[in-house]
Amino acid sequence: MKLVTALVVLASSAEAFVPAVRNAVASTTALQSTLEKPQQLTRFDRIKARYKGPITTITPEIEAEVGFSYSSFEDAVAATTYSFNRNDVVKGTVVQYDKGGCIVDIGAKASAFLPFQEASLFQEQGVSIESLLSIDDEKEFEIISDEDENGQLLVSIRRIQYRQAWDDVVAMQQTDDVFEAECVSVNRGGAIFLVRGLRAFLPGSHLTGRLPDEDLVGQTLPLK
């Protein structure tokens, strides 16, 4: 009887001990996850970390001489109200190439990002962002997104060029102008020409006796 009672007491103690151990393990795991989770850096912080140029140490004496400090600059930036909306067209400067595009300074709290596919209306195969834009290029950019968690916006050149190209094409149609365009590809029905960066189809019946073959690619023809 004493042996049975002892076993019951031991089993009850073990059952009470198991949840406590589980809670302790869970707390330790949660603490480790919190400690091991890396702090998310903003794009500016990542650019700053990769900067290899000269670094000037600003001492309190220099700040007193110029009458302005980094902390007061940060306060001024934080207090500034920016008004950038989707579809706005703003002026900006290309400041750095980045993976998949480039960084553009548009005067916002954080630099904007220009994706490679938005850098030009027409891009030849194998072209790079460096061949489309140069550092310090000043251009107009259209805002195509809202701010992300870091305050960054996406911008586009392609959409501005697209609207301008359509305006040019409509104007040429209204005035019945003759223009020259280059053939970029052919198919069974005709040929594709590049008109102000837009792909235009020329039916084979309008090729005046010619066949839409590969010899036509790269040639420039007068069109209307």
Short mmCIF file of C-alpha atoms in Angstrom, two decimals, residues 131-220:
data_model
loop_
_atom_site.label_atom_id
_atom_site.label_comp_id
_atom_site.label_asym_id
_atom_site.label_seq_id
_atom_site.Cartn_x
_atom_site.Cartn_y
_atom_site.Cartn_z
CA SER A 131 23.81 52.61 -70.40
CA LEU A 132 20.37 54.16 -69.92
CA LEU A 133 21.19 56.61 -67.12
CA SER A 134 24.32 58.28 -65.77
CA ILE A 135 25.06 59.37 -62.23
CA ASP A 136 23.97 63.00 -61.67
CA ASP A 137 21.47 62.85 -64.56
CA GLU A 138 18.57 65.21 -63.83
CA LYS A 139 15.23 64.05 -65.22
CA GLU A 140 11.52 64.04 -64.59
CA PHE A 141 10.15 61.00 -62.77
CA GLU A 142 6.60 59.83 -62.16
CA ILE A 143 5.76 58.46 -58.72
CA ILE A 144 4.19 55.02 -59.16
CA SER A 145 3.77 53.82 -55.57
CA ASP A 146 2.98 54.91 -52.05
CA GLU A 147 5.72 55.11 -49.42
CA ASP A 148 6.93 51.82 -47.99
CA GLU A 149 7.83 51.23 -44.33
CA ASN A 150 11.11 53.11 -44.86
CA GLY A 151 9.44 56.11 -46.50
CA GLN A 152 10.75 55.16 -49.95
CA LEU A 153 8.84 55.69 -53.21
CA LEU A 154 9.04 53.93 -56.58
CA VAL A 155 9.41 56.17 -59.64
CA SER A 156 9.26 55.70 -63.41
CA ILE A 157 10.60 57.33 -66.57
CA ARG A 158 8.91 54.82 -68.89
CA ARG A 159 5.39 56.00 -68.08
CA ILE A 160 6.25 59.61 -68.87
CA GLN A 161 7.81 58.57 -72.18
CA TYR A 162 4.78 56.38 -72.96
CA ARG A 163 2.32 59.27 -72.66
CA GLN A 164 4.59 61.56 -74.68
CA ALA A 165 4.93 58.92 -77.41
CA TRP A 166 1.16 58.55 -77.71
CA ASP A 167 0.74 62.33 -77.90
CA ASP A 168 3.29 62.41 -80.75
CA VAL A 169 1.60 59.55 -82.61
CA VAL A 170 -1.85 61.15 -82.32
CA ALA A 171 -0.42 64.47 -83.56
CA MET A 172 1.17 62.74 -86.59
CA GLN A 173 -2.10 61.04 -87.39
CA GLN A 174 -4.03 64.30 -87.26
CA THR A 175 -1.55 66.11 -89.52
CA ASP A 176 -1.11 63.06 -91.80
CA ASP A 177 2.67 63.39 -91.54
CA VAL A 178 5.11 60.94 -93.12
CA PHE A 179 7.73 59.65 -90.69
CA GLU A 180 10.50 57.05 -90.71
CA ALA A 181 10.57 54.02 -88.45
CA GLU A 182 12.82 51.01 -88.02
CA CYS A 183 11.59 47.43 -88.37
CA VAL A 184 12.35 45.43 -85.24
CA SER A 185 10.64 42.12 -86.03
CA VAL A 186 8.44 40.31 -88.58
CA ASN A 187 5.67 37.72 -88.49
CA ARG A 188 3.31 36.02 -90.91
CA GLY A 189 0.93 38.95 -91.03
CA GLY A 190 3.42 41.77 -91.46
CA ALA A 191 6.15 43.65 -89.62
CA ILE A 192 6.64 45.44 -86.30
CA PHE A 193 8.14 48.94 -86.39
CA LEU A 194 9.32 51.14 -83.56
CA VAL A 195 7.53 54.50 -83.55
CA ARG A 196 8.59 56.91 -80.78
CA GLY A 197 9.37 53.87 -78.65
CA LEU A 198 5.98 52.26 -79.32
CA ARG A 199 5.63 49.01 -81.24
CA ALA A 200 3.50 49.58 -84.36
CA PHE A 201 2.19 46.87 -86.70
CA LEU A 202 2.44 47.24 -90.48
CA PRO A 203 0.25 44.70 -92.35
CA GLY A 204 2.02 42.68 -95.03
CA SER A 205 -0.43 44.01 -97.63
CA HIS A 206 1.05 47.51 -97.08
CA LEU A 207 4.62 46.46 -97.86
CA THR A 208 4.13 47.24 -101.58
CA GLY A 209 5.07 43.84 -102.99
CA ARG A 210 7.66 42.90 -100.37
CA LEU A 211 7.45 39.90 -98.10
CA PRO A 212 7.77 40.33 -94.33
CA ASP A 213 10.97 38.29 -94.05
CA GLU A 214 14.02 38.61 -91.80
CA ASP A 215 15.81 40.81 -94.36
CA LEU A 216 13.38 43.58 -93.42
CA VAL A 217 14.52 43.66 -89.78
CA GLY A 218 16.79 46.66 -89.13
CA GLN A 219 15.63 48.59 -92.21
CA THR A 220 14.04 52.02 -91.96
#
